Amino acid sequence: MPKTPQAIRGTQDIFGADAEAFAFVVETFERVRRLYRFRRAEMPVFEKTEVFARSIGETTDIVSKEMYSFEDRGGESLTLRPEFTAGIARAFLSNGWQQHAPLKLATHGPLFRYERPQKGRYRQFHQIDAEIIGAAEPQADVELLAMADQLLKELGIEGVTLHLNTLGDGDSREAWRAALVEHFRAVKDELSEDSQERLEKNPLRILDSKDRRDRQFVADAPKIDQFLSDDARAFFDAVTAGLDAAGVKWTRAESLVRGLDYYRHTAFEFIPDEGSEAAGRLGSQSTILGGGRYDGLMESLGGAPTPAVGWAAGIERLAMLVGEKIEPMTDAIVVVENDEKLAEAVKMVAAMRKAHFSAELFAAGSPRKRFDKAKKLPSHALVSFTVTEGGSPVRIMGNGSERATAVENFVLSI
RNA sequence: GCGAUCGUAGCUCAGUUGGUUAGAGCGCCGGUUUGUGGUACCGGAGGUCGGGGGUUCGAGACCCCUCGAUCGCCCCA
């Protein structure tokens, strides 16, 4: 016998209760995005590598080590999409979607990152994603966040808080960054090894270091608020005022940053509260939904400057938080205990399904055991073609529900 | 890339300081009972103990390598 091939590392086969929870997340997202009038878009799962390399920054670790890239037969470098935003931006530019601006888009599907798998992190994973493109006003941020907030509520996820920060405009952000570098450089030798390296590569990231040695210096690090321009401050105030008006609870997170340089103004993550059940279920992967405003992205792909704001959330992580979703109960199970009645039973099952009853046929294996097996599955009604002499050859047993009565009436009517 | 823990039947797991022929439950298949909401009885199939090497009279167990999984670090678009 040939050996069964193994699944690719970091991929998963989702089934049963997990698959039901996954579907529940996607269905809820689809329902909520319609309420907010976000339009569906589908993009290819792979693009020319430059689409991601140029938007993310050629030199980052992400591009060099953490993307699924390969050459096609023509020698062109392609990459499985590691995120939605770059592909959406490319589609926006190549299809002239400027004509629809401001454009509210929603999508979901698989993404790929070449990373070491751990709890809540896979190499192929799935996200839901929402973007508002071509809207510079803070109201766009508010609407996007209100949708995220409502989505989480409709998923029944509790104990999660919106952590909100501003990175200011370009000038604010640069001034802040410079001040941070100066602050941390003064105490460089006392920082963790990782943060000493971050000081050169990505100083903002020191702010959310988990290392105790760094924490003390993070506490009295310069705050973005000291560097905000008047415009940037007004923008952030408008966002927070809008969230209050929309009834979205939030908390200020001064050290929340984004890894990439193109982010401006609003940055946010929905994070489980410390000690909550949600936090426990997610392990060290705490962010369940994150995003922000990005202004330089379209230009990096050769487009006109276009303000945009968006978020994405991992479907698997959300599915871990929505609780057990059992498969819906079958309306009717039809058991063929007498094989001579098989054709009749097949006819009945077909009629049931056409009448929009969910129905399952049990006609395989030992006829004597079919009834016992059918009993083990949850159903509103059991319909059996029996072997009993005399009386009705069909027996119906309901569980007393409305649905069971409907099935009984339907069977009697045919 | 680094670290810790773990790989025994389709699934969940036992398996004593290394000692006969490898165990249970569930599931699956068959038979008996007969009959109405998950719960009866009997039997059966199914394992190169992740893979390779080593130590030993003897390895599922100990050592090395390797593959895989899980959790964490780094990173987090």
Short mmCIF file of C-alpha atoms in Angstrom, two decimals, chain A residues 115-392:
data_model
loop_
_atom_site.label_atom_id
_atom_site.label_comp_id
_atom_site.label_asym_id
_atom_site.label_seq_id
_atom_site.Cartn_x
_atom_site.Cartn_y
_atom_site.Cartn_z
CA GLU A 115 5.73 31.02 9.91
CA ARG A 116 6.19 28.52 12.67
CA PRO A 117 2.73 27.26 13.62
CA GLN A 118 1.47 27.70 17.16
CA LYS A 119 -1.86 28.18 18.89
CA GLY A 120 -4.02 30.41 16.70
CA ARG A 121 -1.31 30.74 14.01
CA TYR A 122 -1.25 28.67 10.87
CA ARG A 123 0.53 28.83 7.54
CA GLN A 124 -2.77 28.78 5.76
CA PHE A 125 -5.30 30.68 7.79
CA HIS A 126 -8.45 32.61 7.07
CA GLN A 127 -9.49 36.17 7.67
CA ILE A 128 -12.45 38.44 7.26
CA ASP A 129 -11.50 41.90 6.06
CA ALA A 130 -13.12 45.32 5.71
CA GLU A 131 -11.67 48.42 4.10
CA ILE A 132 -12.84 51.94 3.32
CA ILE A 133 -10.81 53.36 0.46
CA GLY A 134 -10.72 56.99 -0.60
CA ALA A 135 -12.17 58.44 2.59
CA ALA A 136 -9.95 60.84 4.50
CA GLU A 137 -12.44 61.85 7.14
CA PRO A 138 -12.45 60.42 10.68
CA GLN A 139 -16.07 59.35 10.23
CA ALA A 140 -14.78 56.52 8.05
CA ASP A 141 -12.68 55.21 10.96
CA VAL A 142 -15.71 55.45 13.23
CA GLU A 143 -17.96 53.51 10.87
CA LEU A 144 -15.36 50.83 10.33
CA LEU A 145 -14.85 50.39 14.05
CA ALA A 146 -18.55 50.43 14.77
CA MET A 147 -18.97 47.57 12.34
CA ALA A 148 -16.17 45.60 14.00
CA ASP A 149 -17.72 46.20 17.40
CA GLN A 150 -21.16 45.09 16.27
CA LEU A 151 -19.71 42.02 14.57
CA LEU A 152 -18.02 40.86 17.77
CA LYS A 153 -21.22 41.44 19.72
CA GLU A 154 -23.30 39.50 17.22
CA LEU A 155 -20.80 36.68 17.41
CA GLY A 156 -21.49 36.62 21.12
CA ILE A 157 -17.87 37.31 22.03
CA GLU A 158 -17.49 38.80 25.50
CA GLY A 159 -14.63 40.25 27.48
CA VAL A 160 -12.96 41.96 24.52
CA THR A 161 -11.99 45.64 24.45
CA LEU A 162 -11.13 48.02 21.63
CA HIS A 163 -7.61 49.35 22.24
CA LEU A 164 -7.16 52.57 20.33
CA ASN A 165 -4.18 54.75 19.53
CA THR A 166 -3.11 57.38 17.05
CA LEU A 167 0.21 57.42 15.30
CA GLY A 168 -0.40 60.96 14.09
CA ASP A 169 0.35 62.22 10.61
CA GLY A 170 3.70 61.65 8.93
CA ASP A 171 5.50 64.48 10.72
CA SER A 172 4.07 63.58 14.13
CA ARG A 173 5.06 60.01 13.72
CA GLU A 174 8.62 60.81 12.66
CA ALA A 175 9.17 63.21 15.56
CA TRP A 176 7.85 60.64 18.00
CA ARG A 177 10.00 57.92 16.53
CA ALA A 178 13.11 60.06 16.82
CA ALA A 179 12.33 60.85 20.45
CA LEU A 180 11.81 57.19 21.22
CA VAL A 181 15.12 56.24 19.67
CA GLU A 182 16.86 58.89 21.72
CA HIS A 183 15.08 57.74 24.90
CA PHE A 184 15.94 54.09 24.49
CA ARG A 185 19.44 54.65 23.17
CA ALA A 186 20.33 56.31 26.47
CA VAL A 187 19.60 53.04 28.28
CA LYS A 188 20.53 50.67 25.49
CA ASP A 189 22.75 48.40 27.57
CA GLU A 190 19.96 47.71 30.03
CA LEU A 191 17.44 46.70 27.38
CA SER A 192 16.80 43.09 26.41
CA GLU A 193 18.86 41.70 23.56
CA ASP A 194 15.80 41.68 21.33
CA SER A 195 15.02 45.30 22.05
CA GLN A 196 18.59 46.40 21.44
CA GLU A 197 18.13 45.04 17.97
CA ARG A 198 14.68 46.58 17.65
CA LEU A 199 16.24 49.92 18.45
CA GLU A 200 17.86 49.88 15.04
CA LYS A 201 15.23 48.05 13.03
CA ASN A 202 11.85 48.92 14.50
CA PRO A 203 12.04 51.08 17.63
CA LEU A 204 8.27 51.46 18.00
CA ARG A 205 8.08 47.75 18.68
CA ILE A 206 10.02 48.13 21.91
CA LEU A 207 6.83 49.62 23.31
CA ASP A 208 5.05 46.28 23.32
CA SER A 209 8.00 44.16 24.39
CA LYS A 210 7.10 41.38 26.79
CA ASP A 211 10.51 41.48 28.47
CA ARG A 212 10.51 42.77 32.03
CA ARG A 213 13.83 44.59 31.51
CA ASP A 214 12.21 46.75 28.86
CA ARG A 215 9.00 47.50 30.71
CA GLN A 216 10.47 50.01 33.13
CA PHE A 217 11.83 52.13 30.30
CA VAL A 218 8.61 51.82 28.30
CA ALA A 219 6.64 53.33 31.17
CA ASP A 220 8.38 56.70 30.99
CA ALA A 221 9.02 56.71 27.24
CA PRO A 222 7.88 59.75 25.24
CA LYS A 223 4.20 59.66 24.35
CA ILE A 224 2.82 60.32 20.88
CA ASP A 225 0.54 62.99 22.32
CA GLN A 226 3.53 65.28 22.89
CA PHE A 227 4.28 65.23 19.17
CA LEU A 228 0.84 65.40 17.60
CA SER A 229 0.24 68.25 15.19
CA ASP A 230 -2.98 70.22 15.64
CA ASP A 231 -4.52 68.48 12.66
CA ALA A 232 -3.56 65.05 13.93
CA ARG A 233 -4.96 65.78 17.36
CA ALA A 234 -8.20 67.08 15.87
CA PHE A 235 -8.49 63.93 13.77
CA PHE A 236 -8.07 61.65 16.75
CA ASP A 237 -10.51 63.68 18.82
CA ALA A 238 -13.05 63.36 16.05
CA VAL A 239 -12.60 59.60 15.95
CA THR A 240 -13.03 59.16 19.69
CA ALA A 241 -16.01 61.51 19.79
CA GLY A 242 -17.60 59.53 16.96
CA LEU A 243 -17.04 56.23 18.77
CA ASP A 244 -18.67 57.64 21.87
CA ALA A 245 -21.62 58.82 19.81
CA ALA A 246 -21.93 55.41 18.16
CA GLY A 247 -21.83 53.69 21.53
CA VAL A 248 -18.55 51.88 20.89
CA LYS A 249 -16.54 51.35 24.07
CA TRP A 250 -12.80 51.89 23.73
CA THR A 251 -9.69 52.38 25.80
CA ARG A 252 -6.62 54.42 24.97
CA ALA A 253 -3.53 52.31 24.33
CA GLU A 254 -0.59 54.67 24.07
CA SER A 255 1.93 51.99 23.23
CA LEU A 256 -0.13 50.26 20.56
CA VAL A 257 1.79 50.58 17.30
CA ARG A 258 1.80 49.01 13.89
CA GLY A 259 4.86 47.37 12.42
CA LEU A 260 4.88 49.05 9.05
CA ASP A 261 5.69 52.60 8.13
CA TYR A 262 2.69 53.38 5.99
CA TYR A 263 0.29 53.52 8.92
CA ARG A 264 -0.99 56.95 9.91
CA HIS A 265 -3.41 58.24 12.50
CA THR A 266 -5.74 55.56 13.82
CA ALA A 267 -4.35 52.20 14.95
CA PHE A 268 -6.46 49.71 16.86
CA GLU A 269 -6.80 46.16 18.08
CA PHE A 270 -9.60 44.32 19.80
CA ILE A 271 -7.91 42.41 22.63
CA PRO A 272 -9.36 40.04 25.25
CA ASP A 273 -9.39 41.50 28.76
CA GLU A 274 -6.71 40.15 31.02
CA GLY A 275 -7.84 37.02 32.82
CA SER A 276 -10.97 36.67 30.69
CA GLU A 277 -12.10 33.36 29.27
CA ALA A 278 -11.34 34.68 25.80
CA ALA A 279 -7.73 35.42 26.76
CA GLY A 280 -7.34 31.89 28.06
CA ARG A 281 -8.64 30.33 24.89
CA LEU A 282 -6.30 32.27 22.63
CA GLY A 283 -2.98 31.58 24.31
CA SER A 284 -0.28 34.05 23.41
CA GLN A 285 -2.02 35.19 20.23
CA SER A 286 -4.11 37.88 21.82
CA THR A 287 -5.26 40.17 19.03
CA ILE A 288 -8.53 39.04 17.53
CA LEU A 289 -9.12 41.96 15.19
CA GLY A 290 -6.71 44.69 14.18
CA GLY A 291 -6.18 47.45 11.70
CA GLY A 292 -5.63 51.10 11.12
CA ARG A 293 -5.41 53.92 8.67
CA TYR A 294 -2.86 53.68 5.90
CA ASP A 295 -2.09 56.58 3.65
CA GLY A 296 1.06 55.76 1.73
CA LEU A 297 0.05 52.37 0.41
CA MET A 298 -1.53 53.36 -2.90
CA GLU A 299 1.48 55.48 -3.80
CA SER A 300 3.85 52.57 -3.21
CA LEU A 301 1.93 50.72 -5.92
CA GLY A 302 2.11 53.62 -8.33
CA GLY A 303 -1.30 55.11 -7.64
CA ALA A 304 -2.40 58.58 -6.63
CA PRO A 305 -2.31 59.34 -2.92
CA THR A 306 -5.45 57.71 -1.53
CA PRO A 307 -6.45 57.70 2.12
CA ALA A 308 -7.79 54.40 3.40
CA VAL A 309 -8.58 52.59 6.61
CA GLY A 310 -9.23 48.92 7.22
CA TRP A 311 -9.16 45.95 9.53
CA ALA A 312 -8.86 42.20 9.38
CA ALA A 313 -9.62 39.41 11.84
CA GLY A 314 -8.63 35.76 11.93
CA ILE A 315 -11.62 33.49 11.41
CA GLU A 316 -10.00 30.63 13.34
CA ARG A 317 -9.37 32.85 16.34
CA LEU A 318 -12.91 34.19 16.28
CA ALA A 319 -14.21 30.65 15.93
CA MET A 320 -12.33 29.68 19.10
CA LEU A 321 -14.33 32.32 20.95
CA VAL A 322 -17.86 31.78 19.68
CA GLY A 323 -18.49 28.63 21.67
CA GLU A 324 -19.76 25.27 20.56
CA LYS A 325 -21.83 25.40 17.41
CA ILE A 326 -23.56 22.07 16.97
CA GLU A 327 -24.77 20.97 13.60
CA PRO A 328 -28.47 21.71 13.18
CA MET A 329 -30.79 18.84 14.08
CA THR A 330 -32.06 16.76 11.19
CA ASP A 331 -35.79 17.10 10.58
CA ALA A 332 -36.32 13.48 9.69
CA ILE A 333 -34.39 10.26 9.56
CA VAL A 334 -35.95 7.60 7.36
CA VAL A 335 -35.00 4.06 8.33
CA VAL A 336 -35.44 1.14 5.97
CA GLU A 337 -35.72 -1.94 8.15
CA ASN A 338 -37.45 -3.84 5.38
CA ASP A 339 -35.37 -3.75 2.21
CA GLU A 340 -38.46 -4.36 0.07
CA LYS A 341 -39.52 -0.85 0.94
CA LEU A 342 -36.32 0.78 -0.21
CA ALA A 343 -37.80 2.42 -3.29
CA GLU A 344 -40.67 3.80 -1.25
CA ALA A 345 -38.26 5.21 1.28
CA VAL A 346 -36.09 6.82 -1.37
CA LYS A 347 -39.21 8.42 -2.79
CA MET A 348 -40.22 9.71 0.62
CA VAL A 349 -36.81 11.20 1.38
CA ALA A 350 -36.78 12.95 -1.98
CA ALA A 351 -40.24 14.38 -1.32
CA MET A 352 -39.17 15.59 2.12
CA ARG A 353 -36.16 17.40 0.78
CA LYS A 354 -38.21 19.06 -1.96
CA ALA A 355 -40.55 20.25 0.77
CA HIS A 356 -37.51 21.72 2.57
CA PHE A 357 -37.26 19.20 5.36
CA SER A 358 -33.72 18.09 6.02
CA ALA A 359 -33.73 14.33 5.76
CA GLU A 360 -31.35 11.41 6.01
CA LEU A 361 -31.84 7.87 4.74
CA PHE A 362 -30.64 4.86 6.73
CA ALA A 363 -30.61 1.85 4.43
CA ALA A 364 -27.14 0.35 4.68
CA GLY A 365 -25.58 -2.29 6.88
CA SER A 366 -27.48 -4.84 8.88
CA PRO A 367 -31.21 -4.04 8.60
CA ARG A 368 -31.74 -5.02 12.19
CA LYS A 369 -29.29 -2.44 13.47
CA ARG A 370 -30.42 0.48 11.37
CA PHE A 371 -33.05 1.62 13.80
CA ASP A 372 -30.70 1.60 16.76
CA LYS A 373 -28.12 3.57 14.80
CA ALA A 374 -30.70 6.09 13.64
CA LYS A 375 -31.82 6.60 17.21
CA LYS A 376 -28.39 7.80 18.18
CA LEU A 377 -28.49 10.77 15.82
CA PRO A 378 -30.43 13.82 16.92
CA SER A 379 -33.53 14.33 14.80
CA HIS A 380 -36.99 15.77 15.17
CA ALA A 381 -38.67 12.69 13.78
CA LEU A 382 -37.83 9.09 12.99
CA VAL A 383 -39.73 7.44 10.16
CA SER A 384 -39.33 3.70 9.88
CA PHE A 385 -40.35 1.22 7.20
CA THR A 386 -40.86 -1.79 9.42
CA VAL A 387 -41.16 -5.52 8.89
CA THR A 388 -44.21 -5.85 11.12
CA GLU A 389 -47.10 -7.85 9.68
CA GLY A 390 -50.42 -6.03 9.63
CA GLY A 391 -51.00 -2.45 10.62
CA SER A 392 -49.12 0.40 9.06
#
